[in-house]
GROMACS .gro file of C-alpha atoms in nm:
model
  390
    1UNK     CA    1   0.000   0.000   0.000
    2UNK     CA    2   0.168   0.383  -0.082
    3UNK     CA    3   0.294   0.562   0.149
    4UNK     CA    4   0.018   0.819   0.199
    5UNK     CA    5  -0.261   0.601   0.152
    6UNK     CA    6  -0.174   0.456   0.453
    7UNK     CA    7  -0.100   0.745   0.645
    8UNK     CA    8  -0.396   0.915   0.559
    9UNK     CA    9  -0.627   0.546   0.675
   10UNK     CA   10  -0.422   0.577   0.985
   11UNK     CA   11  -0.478   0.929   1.068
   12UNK     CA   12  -0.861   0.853   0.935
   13UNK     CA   13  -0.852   0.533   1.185
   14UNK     CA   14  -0.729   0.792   1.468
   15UNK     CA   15  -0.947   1.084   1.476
   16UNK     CA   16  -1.259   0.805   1.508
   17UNK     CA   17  -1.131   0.571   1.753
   18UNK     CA   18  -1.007   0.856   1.956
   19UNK     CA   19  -1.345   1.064   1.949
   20UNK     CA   20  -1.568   0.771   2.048
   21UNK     CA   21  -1.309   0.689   2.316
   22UNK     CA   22  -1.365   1.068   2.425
   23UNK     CA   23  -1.717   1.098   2.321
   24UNK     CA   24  -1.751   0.834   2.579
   25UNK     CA   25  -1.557   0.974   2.818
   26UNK     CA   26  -1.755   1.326   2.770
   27UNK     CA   27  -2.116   1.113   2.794
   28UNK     CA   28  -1.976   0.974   3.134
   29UNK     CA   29  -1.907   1.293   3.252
   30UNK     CA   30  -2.249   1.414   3.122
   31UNK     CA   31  -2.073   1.663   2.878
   32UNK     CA   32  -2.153   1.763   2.502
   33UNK     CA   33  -1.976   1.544   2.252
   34UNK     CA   34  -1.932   1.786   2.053
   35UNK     CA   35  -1.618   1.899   2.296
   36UNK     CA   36  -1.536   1.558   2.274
   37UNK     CA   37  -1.415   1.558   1.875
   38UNK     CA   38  -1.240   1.923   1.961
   39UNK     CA   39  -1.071   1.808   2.255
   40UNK     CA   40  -0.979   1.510   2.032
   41UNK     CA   41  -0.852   1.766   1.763
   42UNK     CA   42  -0.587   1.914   2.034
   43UNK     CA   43  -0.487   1.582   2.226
   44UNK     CA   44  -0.336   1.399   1.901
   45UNK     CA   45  -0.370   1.706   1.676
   46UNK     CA   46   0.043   1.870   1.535
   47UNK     CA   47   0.007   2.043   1.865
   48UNK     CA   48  -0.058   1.798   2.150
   49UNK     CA   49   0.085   1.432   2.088
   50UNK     CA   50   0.134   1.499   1.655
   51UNK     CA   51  -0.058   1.139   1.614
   52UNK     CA   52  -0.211   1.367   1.281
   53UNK     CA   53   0.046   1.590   1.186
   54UNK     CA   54  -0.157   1.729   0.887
   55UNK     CA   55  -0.496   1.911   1.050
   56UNK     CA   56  -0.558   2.123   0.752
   57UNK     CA   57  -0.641   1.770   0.481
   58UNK     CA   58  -0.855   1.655   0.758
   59UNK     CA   59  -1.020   2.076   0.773
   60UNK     CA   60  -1.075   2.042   0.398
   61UNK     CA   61  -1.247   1.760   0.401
   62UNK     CA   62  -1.418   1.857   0.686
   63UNK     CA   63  -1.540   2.151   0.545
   64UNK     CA   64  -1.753   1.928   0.340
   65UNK     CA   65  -2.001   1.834   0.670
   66UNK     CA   66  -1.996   2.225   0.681
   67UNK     CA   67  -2.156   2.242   0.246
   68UNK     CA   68  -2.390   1.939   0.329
   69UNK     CA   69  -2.499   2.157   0.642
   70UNK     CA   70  -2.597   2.456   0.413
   71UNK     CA   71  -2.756   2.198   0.189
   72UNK     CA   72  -2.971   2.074   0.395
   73UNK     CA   73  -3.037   2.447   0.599
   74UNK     CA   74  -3.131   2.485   0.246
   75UNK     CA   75  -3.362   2.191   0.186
   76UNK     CA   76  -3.580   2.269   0.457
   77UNK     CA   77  -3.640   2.685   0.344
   78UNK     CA   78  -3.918   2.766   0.092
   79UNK     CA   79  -3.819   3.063  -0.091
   80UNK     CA   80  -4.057   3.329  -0.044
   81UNK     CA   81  -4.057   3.244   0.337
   82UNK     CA   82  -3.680   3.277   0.291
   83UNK     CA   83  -3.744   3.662   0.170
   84UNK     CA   84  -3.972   3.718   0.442
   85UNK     CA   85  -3.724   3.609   0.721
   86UNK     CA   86  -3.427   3.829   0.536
   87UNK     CA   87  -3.643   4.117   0.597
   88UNK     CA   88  -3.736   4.040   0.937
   89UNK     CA   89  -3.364   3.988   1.039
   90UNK     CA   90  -3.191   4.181   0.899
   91UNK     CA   91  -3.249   4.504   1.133
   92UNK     CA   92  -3.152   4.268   1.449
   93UNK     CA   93  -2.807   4.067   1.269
   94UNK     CA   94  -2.707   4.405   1.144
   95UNK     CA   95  -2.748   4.601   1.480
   96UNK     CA   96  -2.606   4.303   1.698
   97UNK     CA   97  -2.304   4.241   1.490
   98UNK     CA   98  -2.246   4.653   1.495
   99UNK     CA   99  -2.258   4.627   1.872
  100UNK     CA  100  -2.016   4.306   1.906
  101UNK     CA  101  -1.808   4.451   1.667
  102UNK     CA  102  -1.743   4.783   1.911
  103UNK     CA  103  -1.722   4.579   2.194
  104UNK     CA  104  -1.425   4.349   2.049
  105UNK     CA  105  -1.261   4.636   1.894
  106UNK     CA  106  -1.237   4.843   2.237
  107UNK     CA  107  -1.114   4.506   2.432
  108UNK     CA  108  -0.827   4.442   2.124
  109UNK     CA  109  -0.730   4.762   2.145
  110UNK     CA  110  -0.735   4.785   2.539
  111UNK     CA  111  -0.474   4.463   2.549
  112UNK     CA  112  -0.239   4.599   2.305
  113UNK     CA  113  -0.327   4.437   2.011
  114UNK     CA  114  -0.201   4.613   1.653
  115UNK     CA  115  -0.490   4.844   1.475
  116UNK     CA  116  -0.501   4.582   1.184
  117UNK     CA  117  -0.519   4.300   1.413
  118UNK     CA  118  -0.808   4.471   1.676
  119UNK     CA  119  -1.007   4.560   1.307
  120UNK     CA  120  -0.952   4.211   1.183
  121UNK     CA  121  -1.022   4.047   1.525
  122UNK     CA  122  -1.389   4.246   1.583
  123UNK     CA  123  -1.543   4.155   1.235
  124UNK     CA  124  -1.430   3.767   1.329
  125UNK     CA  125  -1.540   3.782   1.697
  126UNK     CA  126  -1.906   3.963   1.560
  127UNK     CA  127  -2.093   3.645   1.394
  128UNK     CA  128  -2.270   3.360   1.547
  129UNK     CA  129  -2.147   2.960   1.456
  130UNK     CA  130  -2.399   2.844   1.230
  131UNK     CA  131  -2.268   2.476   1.283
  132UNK     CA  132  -2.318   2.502   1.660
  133UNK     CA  133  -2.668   2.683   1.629
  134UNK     CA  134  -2.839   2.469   1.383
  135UNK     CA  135  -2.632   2.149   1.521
  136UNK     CA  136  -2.821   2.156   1.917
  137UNK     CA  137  -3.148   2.302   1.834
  138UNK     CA  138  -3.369   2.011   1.776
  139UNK     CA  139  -3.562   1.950   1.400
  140UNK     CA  140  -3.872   1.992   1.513
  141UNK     CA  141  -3.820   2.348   1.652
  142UNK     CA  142  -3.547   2.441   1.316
  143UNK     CA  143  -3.843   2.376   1.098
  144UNK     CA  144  -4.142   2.413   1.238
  145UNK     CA  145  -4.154   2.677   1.513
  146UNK     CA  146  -4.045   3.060   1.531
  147UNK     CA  147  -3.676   3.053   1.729
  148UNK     CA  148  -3.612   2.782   1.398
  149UNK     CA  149  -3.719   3.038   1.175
  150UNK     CA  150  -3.516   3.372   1.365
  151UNK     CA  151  -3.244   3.182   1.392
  152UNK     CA  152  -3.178   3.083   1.068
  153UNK     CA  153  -3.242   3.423   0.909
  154UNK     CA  154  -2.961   3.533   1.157
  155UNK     CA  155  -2.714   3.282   1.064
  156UNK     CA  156  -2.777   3.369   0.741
  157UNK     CA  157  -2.758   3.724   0.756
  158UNK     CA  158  -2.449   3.711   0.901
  159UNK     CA  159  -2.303   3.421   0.663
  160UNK     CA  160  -2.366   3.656   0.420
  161UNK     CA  161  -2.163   3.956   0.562
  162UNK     CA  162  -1.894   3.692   0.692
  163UNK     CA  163  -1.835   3.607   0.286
  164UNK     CA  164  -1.821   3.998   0.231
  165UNK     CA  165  -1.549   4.084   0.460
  166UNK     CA  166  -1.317   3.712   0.363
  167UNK     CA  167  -1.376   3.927  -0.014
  168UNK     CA  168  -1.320   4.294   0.182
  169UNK     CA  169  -0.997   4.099   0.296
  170UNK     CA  170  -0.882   3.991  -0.070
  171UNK     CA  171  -0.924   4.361  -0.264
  172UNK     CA  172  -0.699   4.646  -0.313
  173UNK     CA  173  -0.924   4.939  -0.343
  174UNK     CA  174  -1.275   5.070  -0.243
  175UNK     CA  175  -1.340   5.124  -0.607
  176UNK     CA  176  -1.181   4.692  -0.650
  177UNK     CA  177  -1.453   4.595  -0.389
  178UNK     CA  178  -1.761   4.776  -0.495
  179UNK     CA  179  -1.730   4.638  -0.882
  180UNK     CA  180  -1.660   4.297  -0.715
  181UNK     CA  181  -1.923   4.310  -0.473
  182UNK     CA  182  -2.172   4.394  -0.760
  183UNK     CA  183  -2.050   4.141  -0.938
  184UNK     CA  184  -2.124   3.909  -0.673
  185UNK     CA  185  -2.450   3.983  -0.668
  186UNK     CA  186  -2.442   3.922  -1.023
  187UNK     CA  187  -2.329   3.596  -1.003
  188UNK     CA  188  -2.591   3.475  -0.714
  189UNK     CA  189  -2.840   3.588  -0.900
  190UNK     CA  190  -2.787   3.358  -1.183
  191UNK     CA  191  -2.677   3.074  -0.981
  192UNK     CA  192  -3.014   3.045  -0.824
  193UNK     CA  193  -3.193   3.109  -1.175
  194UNK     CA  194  -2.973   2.821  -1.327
  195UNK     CA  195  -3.033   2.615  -1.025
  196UNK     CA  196  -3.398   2.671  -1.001
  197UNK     CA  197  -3.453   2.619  -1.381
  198UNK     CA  198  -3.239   2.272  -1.338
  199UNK     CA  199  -3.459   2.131  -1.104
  200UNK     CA  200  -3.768   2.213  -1.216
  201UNK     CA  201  -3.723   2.042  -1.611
  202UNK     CA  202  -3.439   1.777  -1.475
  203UNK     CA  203  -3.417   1.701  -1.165
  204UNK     CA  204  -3.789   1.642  -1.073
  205UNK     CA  205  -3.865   1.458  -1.412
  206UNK     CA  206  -3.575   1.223  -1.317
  207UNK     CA  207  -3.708   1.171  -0.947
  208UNK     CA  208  -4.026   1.128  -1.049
  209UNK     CA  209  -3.967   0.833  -1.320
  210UNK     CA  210  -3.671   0.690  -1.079
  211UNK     CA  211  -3.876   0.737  -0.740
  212UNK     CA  212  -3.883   0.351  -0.604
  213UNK     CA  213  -3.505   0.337  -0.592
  214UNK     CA  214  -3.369   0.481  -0.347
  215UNK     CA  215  -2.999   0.481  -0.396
  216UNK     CA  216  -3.041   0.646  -0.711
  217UNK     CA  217  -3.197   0.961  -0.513
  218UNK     CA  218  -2.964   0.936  -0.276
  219UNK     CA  219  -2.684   0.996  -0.501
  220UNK     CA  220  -2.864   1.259  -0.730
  221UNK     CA  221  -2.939   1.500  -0.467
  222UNK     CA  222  -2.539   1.420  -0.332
  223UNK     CA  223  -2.442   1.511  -0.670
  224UNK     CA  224  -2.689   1.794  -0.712
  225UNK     CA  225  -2.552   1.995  -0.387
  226UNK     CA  226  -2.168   1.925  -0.463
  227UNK     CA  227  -2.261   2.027  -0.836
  228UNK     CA  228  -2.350   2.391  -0.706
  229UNK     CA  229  -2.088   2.388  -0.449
  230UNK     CA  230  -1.794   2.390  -0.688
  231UNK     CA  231  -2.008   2.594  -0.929
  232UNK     CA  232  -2.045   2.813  -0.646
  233UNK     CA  233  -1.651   2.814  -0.559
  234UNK     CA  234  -1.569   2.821  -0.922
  235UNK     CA  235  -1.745   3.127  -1.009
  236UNK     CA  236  -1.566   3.329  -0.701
  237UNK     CA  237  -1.853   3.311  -0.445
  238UNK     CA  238  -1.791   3.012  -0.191
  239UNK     CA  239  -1.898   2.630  -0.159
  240UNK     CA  240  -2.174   2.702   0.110
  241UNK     CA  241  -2.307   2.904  -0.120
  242UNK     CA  242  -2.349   2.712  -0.402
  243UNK     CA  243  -2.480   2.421  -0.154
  244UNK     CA  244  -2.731   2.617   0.002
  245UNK     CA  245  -2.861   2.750  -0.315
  246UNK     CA  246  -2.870   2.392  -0.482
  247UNK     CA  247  -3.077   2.296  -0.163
  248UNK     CA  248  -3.293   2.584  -0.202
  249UNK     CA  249  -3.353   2.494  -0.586
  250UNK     CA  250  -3.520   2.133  -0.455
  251UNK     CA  251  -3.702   2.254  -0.125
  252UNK     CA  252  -4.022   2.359  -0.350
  253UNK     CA  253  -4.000   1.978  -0.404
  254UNK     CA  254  -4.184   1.721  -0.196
  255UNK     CA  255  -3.902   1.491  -0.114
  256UNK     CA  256  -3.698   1.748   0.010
  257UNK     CA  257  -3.780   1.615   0.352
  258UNK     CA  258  -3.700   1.278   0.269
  259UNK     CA  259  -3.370   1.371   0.131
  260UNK     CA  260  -3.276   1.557   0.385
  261UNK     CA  261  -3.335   1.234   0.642
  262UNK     CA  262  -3.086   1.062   0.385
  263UNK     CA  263  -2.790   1.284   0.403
  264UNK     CA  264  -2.807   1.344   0.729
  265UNK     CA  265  -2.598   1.061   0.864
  266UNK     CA  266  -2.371   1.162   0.586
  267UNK     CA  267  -2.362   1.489   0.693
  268UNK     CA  268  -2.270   1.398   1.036
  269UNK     CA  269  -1.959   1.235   0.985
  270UNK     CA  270  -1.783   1.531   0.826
  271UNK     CA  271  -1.890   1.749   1.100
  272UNK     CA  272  -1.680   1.531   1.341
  273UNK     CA  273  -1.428   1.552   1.123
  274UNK     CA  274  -1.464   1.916   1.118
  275UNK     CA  275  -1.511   1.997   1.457
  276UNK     CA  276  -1.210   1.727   1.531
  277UNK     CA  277  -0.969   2.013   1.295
  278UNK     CA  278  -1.095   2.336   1.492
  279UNK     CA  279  -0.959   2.173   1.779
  280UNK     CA  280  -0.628   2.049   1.590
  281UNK     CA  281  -0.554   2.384   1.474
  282UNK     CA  282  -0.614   2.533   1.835
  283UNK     CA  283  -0.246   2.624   2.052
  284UNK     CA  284  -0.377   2.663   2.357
  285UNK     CA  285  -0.055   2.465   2.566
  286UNK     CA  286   0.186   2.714   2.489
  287UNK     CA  287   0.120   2.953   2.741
  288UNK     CA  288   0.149   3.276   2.518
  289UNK     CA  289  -0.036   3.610   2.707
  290UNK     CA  290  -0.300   3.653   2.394
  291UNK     CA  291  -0.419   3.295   2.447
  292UNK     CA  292  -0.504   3.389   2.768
  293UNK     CA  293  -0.614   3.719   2.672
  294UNK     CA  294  -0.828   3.533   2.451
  295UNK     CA  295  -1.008   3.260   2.678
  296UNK     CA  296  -1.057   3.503   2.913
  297UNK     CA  297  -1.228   3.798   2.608
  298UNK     CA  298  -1.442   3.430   2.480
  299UNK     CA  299  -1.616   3.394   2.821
  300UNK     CA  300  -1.678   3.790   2.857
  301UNK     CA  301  -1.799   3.746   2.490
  302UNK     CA  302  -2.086   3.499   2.574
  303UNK     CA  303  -2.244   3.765   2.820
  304UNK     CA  304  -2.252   4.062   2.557
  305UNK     CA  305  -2.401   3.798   2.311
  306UNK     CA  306  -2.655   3.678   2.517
  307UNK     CA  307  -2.734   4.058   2.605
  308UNK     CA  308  -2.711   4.209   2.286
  309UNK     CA  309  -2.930   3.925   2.082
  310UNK     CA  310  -3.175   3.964   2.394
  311UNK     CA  311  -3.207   4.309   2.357
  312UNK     CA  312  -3.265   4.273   2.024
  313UNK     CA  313  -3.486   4.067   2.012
  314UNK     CA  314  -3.720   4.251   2.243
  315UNK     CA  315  -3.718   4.555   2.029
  316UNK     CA  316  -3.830   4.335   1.762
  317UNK     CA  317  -4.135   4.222   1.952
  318UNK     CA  318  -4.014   3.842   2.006
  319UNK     CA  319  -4.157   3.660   2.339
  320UNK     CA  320  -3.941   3.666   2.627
  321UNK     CA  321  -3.874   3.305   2.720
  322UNK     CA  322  -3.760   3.318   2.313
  323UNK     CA  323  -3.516   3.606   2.356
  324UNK     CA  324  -3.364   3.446   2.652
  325UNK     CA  325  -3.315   3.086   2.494
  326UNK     CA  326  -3.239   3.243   2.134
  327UNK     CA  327  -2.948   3.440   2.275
  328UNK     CA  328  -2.842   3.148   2.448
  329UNK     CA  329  -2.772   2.937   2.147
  330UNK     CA  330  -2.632   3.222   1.944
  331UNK     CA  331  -2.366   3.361   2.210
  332UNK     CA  332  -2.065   3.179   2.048
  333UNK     CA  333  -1.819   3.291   1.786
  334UNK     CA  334  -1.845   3.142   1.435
  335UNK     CA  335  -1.647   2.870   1.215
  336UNK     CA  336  -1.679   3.174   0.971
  337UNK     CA  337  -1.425   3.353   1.266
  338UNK     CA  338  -1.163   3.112   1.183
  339UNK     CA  339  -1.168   3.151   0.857
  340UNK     CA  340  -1.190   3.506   0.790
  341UNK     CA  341  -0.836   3.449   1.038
  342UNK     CA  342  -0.698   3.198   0.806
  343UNK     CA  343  -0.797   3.434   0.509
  344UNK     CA  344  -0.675   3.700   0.686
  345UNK     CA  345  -0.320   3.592   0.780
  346UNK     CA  346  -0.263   3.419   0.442
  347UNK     CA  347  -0.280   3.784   0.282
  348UNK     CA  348  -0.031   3.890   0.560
  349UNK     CA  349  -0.302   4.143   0.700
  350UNK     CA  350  -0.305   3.964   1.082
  351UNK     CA  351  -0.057   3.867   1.279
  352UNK     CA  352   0.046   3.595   1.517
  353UNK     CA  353  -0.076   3.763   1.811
  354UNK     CA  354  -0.400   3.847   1.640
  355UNK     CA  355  -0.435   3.459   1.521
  356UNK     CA  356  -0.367   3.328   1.879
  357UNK     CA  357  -0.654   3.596   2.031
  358UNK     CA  358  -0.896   3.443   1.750
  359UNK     CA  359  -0.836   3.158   1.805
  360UNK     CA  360  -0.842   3.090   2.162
  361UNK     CA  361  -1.158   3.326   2.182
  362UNK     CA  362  -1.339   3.108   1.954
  363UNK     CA  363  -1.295   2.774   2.087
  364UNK     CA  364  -1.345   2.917   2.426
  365UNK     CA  365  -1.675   3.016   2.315
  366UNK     CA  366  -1.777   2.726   2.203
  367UNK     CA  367  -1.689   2.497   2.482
  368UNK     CA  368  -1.896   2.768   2.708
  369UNK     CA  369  -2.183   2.798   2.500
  370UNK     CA  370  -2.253   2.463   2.409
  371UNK     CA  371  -2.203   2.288   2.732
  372UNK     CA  372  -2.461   2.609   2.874
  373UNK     CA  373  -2.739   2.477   2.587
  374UNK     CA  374  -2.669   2.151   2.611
  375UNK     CA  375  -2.748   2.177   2.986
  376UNK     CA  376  -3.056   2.417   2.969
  377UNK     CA  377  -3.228   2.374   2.679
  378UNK     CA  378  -3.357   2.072   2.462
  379UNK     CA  379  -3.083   1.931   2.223
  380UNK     CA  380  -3.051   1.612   2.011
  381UNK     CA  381  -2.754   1.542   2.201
  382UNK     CA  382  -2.884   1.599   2.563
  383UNK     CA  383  -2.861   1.322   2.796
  384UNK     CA  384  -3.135   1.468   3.009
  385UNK     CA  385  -3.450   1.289   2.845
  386UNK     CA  386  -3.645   1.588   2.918
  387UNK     CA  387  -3.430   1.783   2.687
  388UNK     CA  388  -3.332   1.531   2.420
  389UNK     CA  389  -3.552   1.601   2.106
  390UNK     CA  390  -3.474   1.616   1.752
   0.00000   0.00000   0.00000
């Protein structure tokens, strides 16, 4: 067997075995296992024991639990309710991400961090994690209730502005940015009139004729979302959002709930694989001061989330007991935070210091938040049976 076949089964052998060995651990100890696949990540990860050296294969094709996730967000959205959220959110994402931005900016700048890197760190620190969010609020409430609906007009919102500023980061001028962002728009608009136009006089005739088989739907609505993905990538806007447009395209279809109960095992897997590479990526042993800086900024962070969304929320009318649980679930940082960092430091705009505060502020975040939902509200991965539902 080459080389890095093996290497690559090995690794692929080790991130598994080790996060059911912590997942069970984690159960035991009546914790999310979600924490389980990023504590994995920075036990064997290049910067605990280097069992997988190479975090950023298994973060690529990780990212792909990340494209089905968008999918199937996507699957589950009519369109014209899709408008209507946009313009009920868009008010409360805009203002909230305004406020968290201020907030990180004044704390950056209190510790000492470069202009550039404060800047840099605020618009990463200001969105929610839409794998977190839609990941431990249960099905039934994501679909079929109102916190499903705010909540994923928010995380969409603000995946929308994250992809703005990762382009804001790649242009020269204001004039450079303004003809690309139009552009942009451009471009979405035709990938959703292409998408829409393939479904409706090819993909539905051949679902229709081929219905009673199974694996042949299976792999045409697999095929259909990666299709749009690398469209999507190809034609300079991202893979999500290709994926979420090719899952918009089919949810005006009746099997879109069907297919999405196919994929989602599917979809699953990559997630641990991409939760397993945020932690991987994470150097939180080395002791420098803006790690600490940072875990200390991520749990300061939760409370002006929580406060922020809640206030919100109230001046948009929503029902108290929602405010206070929405906030909840959307008081982390964003997978969107690491990579506007990657993006950022690959153009030489951020520095080390700047990538350490990110960092550390996101994954603190996310260990906070999610063991706080997990614990208080109902889940899919709760072990309270009160508060397991999907």
């Amino acid at each position: 067997m080459p080389t890095d076949i093996a290497l690559v089964i090995f690794e692929l052998c080790t991130i598994v075995i080790s996060s059911a060995i912590l997942g069970t651990v984690f159960l035991y100890a009546r914790q999310p296992i979600i924490l389980a696949y990023i504590a994995a990540g920075m036990i064997i990860g290049p910067y605990g024991v280097g069992w997988v050296k190479n975090s950023e294969n298994i973060s690529q094709i990780g990212h792909l639990g990340v494209i089905l996730l968008l999918f199937l967000l996507g699957l589950n959205l009519q369109p014209r309710k899709l408008v209507s959220l946009f313009k009920e959110s868009a008010l409360v994402t805009l203002g909230t991400c305004g406020f968290f931005f201020i907030c990180t900016l004044i704390f950056a700048l209190t510790i000492q961090l470069a202009l550039m890197d404060a800047l840099i760190a605020a618009a990463a620190l200001m969105f929610s994690s839409t794998v977190i969010g839609l990941k431990l609020i249960p099905t039934t409430t994501l679909h079929h209730q109102r916190m499903g609906e705010v909540m994923t007009s928010v995380l969409l919102v603000q995946d929308i502005l994250a992809i703005t500023v990762i382009l804001l980061l790649s242009m020269d001028s204001e004039q450079t940015l303004l003809a690309a962002f139009v552009l942009l728009i451009a471009k979405a608009i035709l990938l959703c009139l292409l998408a829409f136009m393939g479904v409706k006089y090819v993909i539905l005739a051949l679902f229709r004729k081929f219905d009673v088989i199974q694996e042949y739907s299976f792999i045409t609505t697999l095929a259909w979302c990666l299709l749009w993905a690398e469209i999507g990538h190809q034609i300079g806007l991202s893979y999500e959002s290709g994926a979420f447009i090719a899952g918009l395209s089919i949810a005006v279809s009746k099997v879109s709930q069907a297919i999405a109960q196919h994929l989602k095992p599917l979809r699953e897997f990559f997630l641990i694989l991409f939760f397993f590479a945020i932690g991987a990526k994470m150097q939180l042993f080395t002791g420098h001061i803006y790690t600490l800086y940072g875990l200390g900024f991520g749990a300061l962070l939760i409370v002006l989330k929580q406060w922020g969304f809640k206030q919100a929320l109230g001046i948009a009318n929503e029902k108290p007991t929602m405010r206070k649980e929405l906030s909840a679930r959307l008081s982390q940082a964003s997978e969107f935070s690491l990579l506007l960092a990657y993006s950022a430091i690959n153009n030489g705009l951020l520095s080390a210091n700047g990538m350490m505060f990110i960092q550390s502020t996101t994954l603190c975040t996310f260990v906070i938040s999610t063991y706080w939902v997990v614990k208080h509200y109902p889940t899919p991965i709760s072990l309270a049976n009160k508060l397991r539902q999907d």
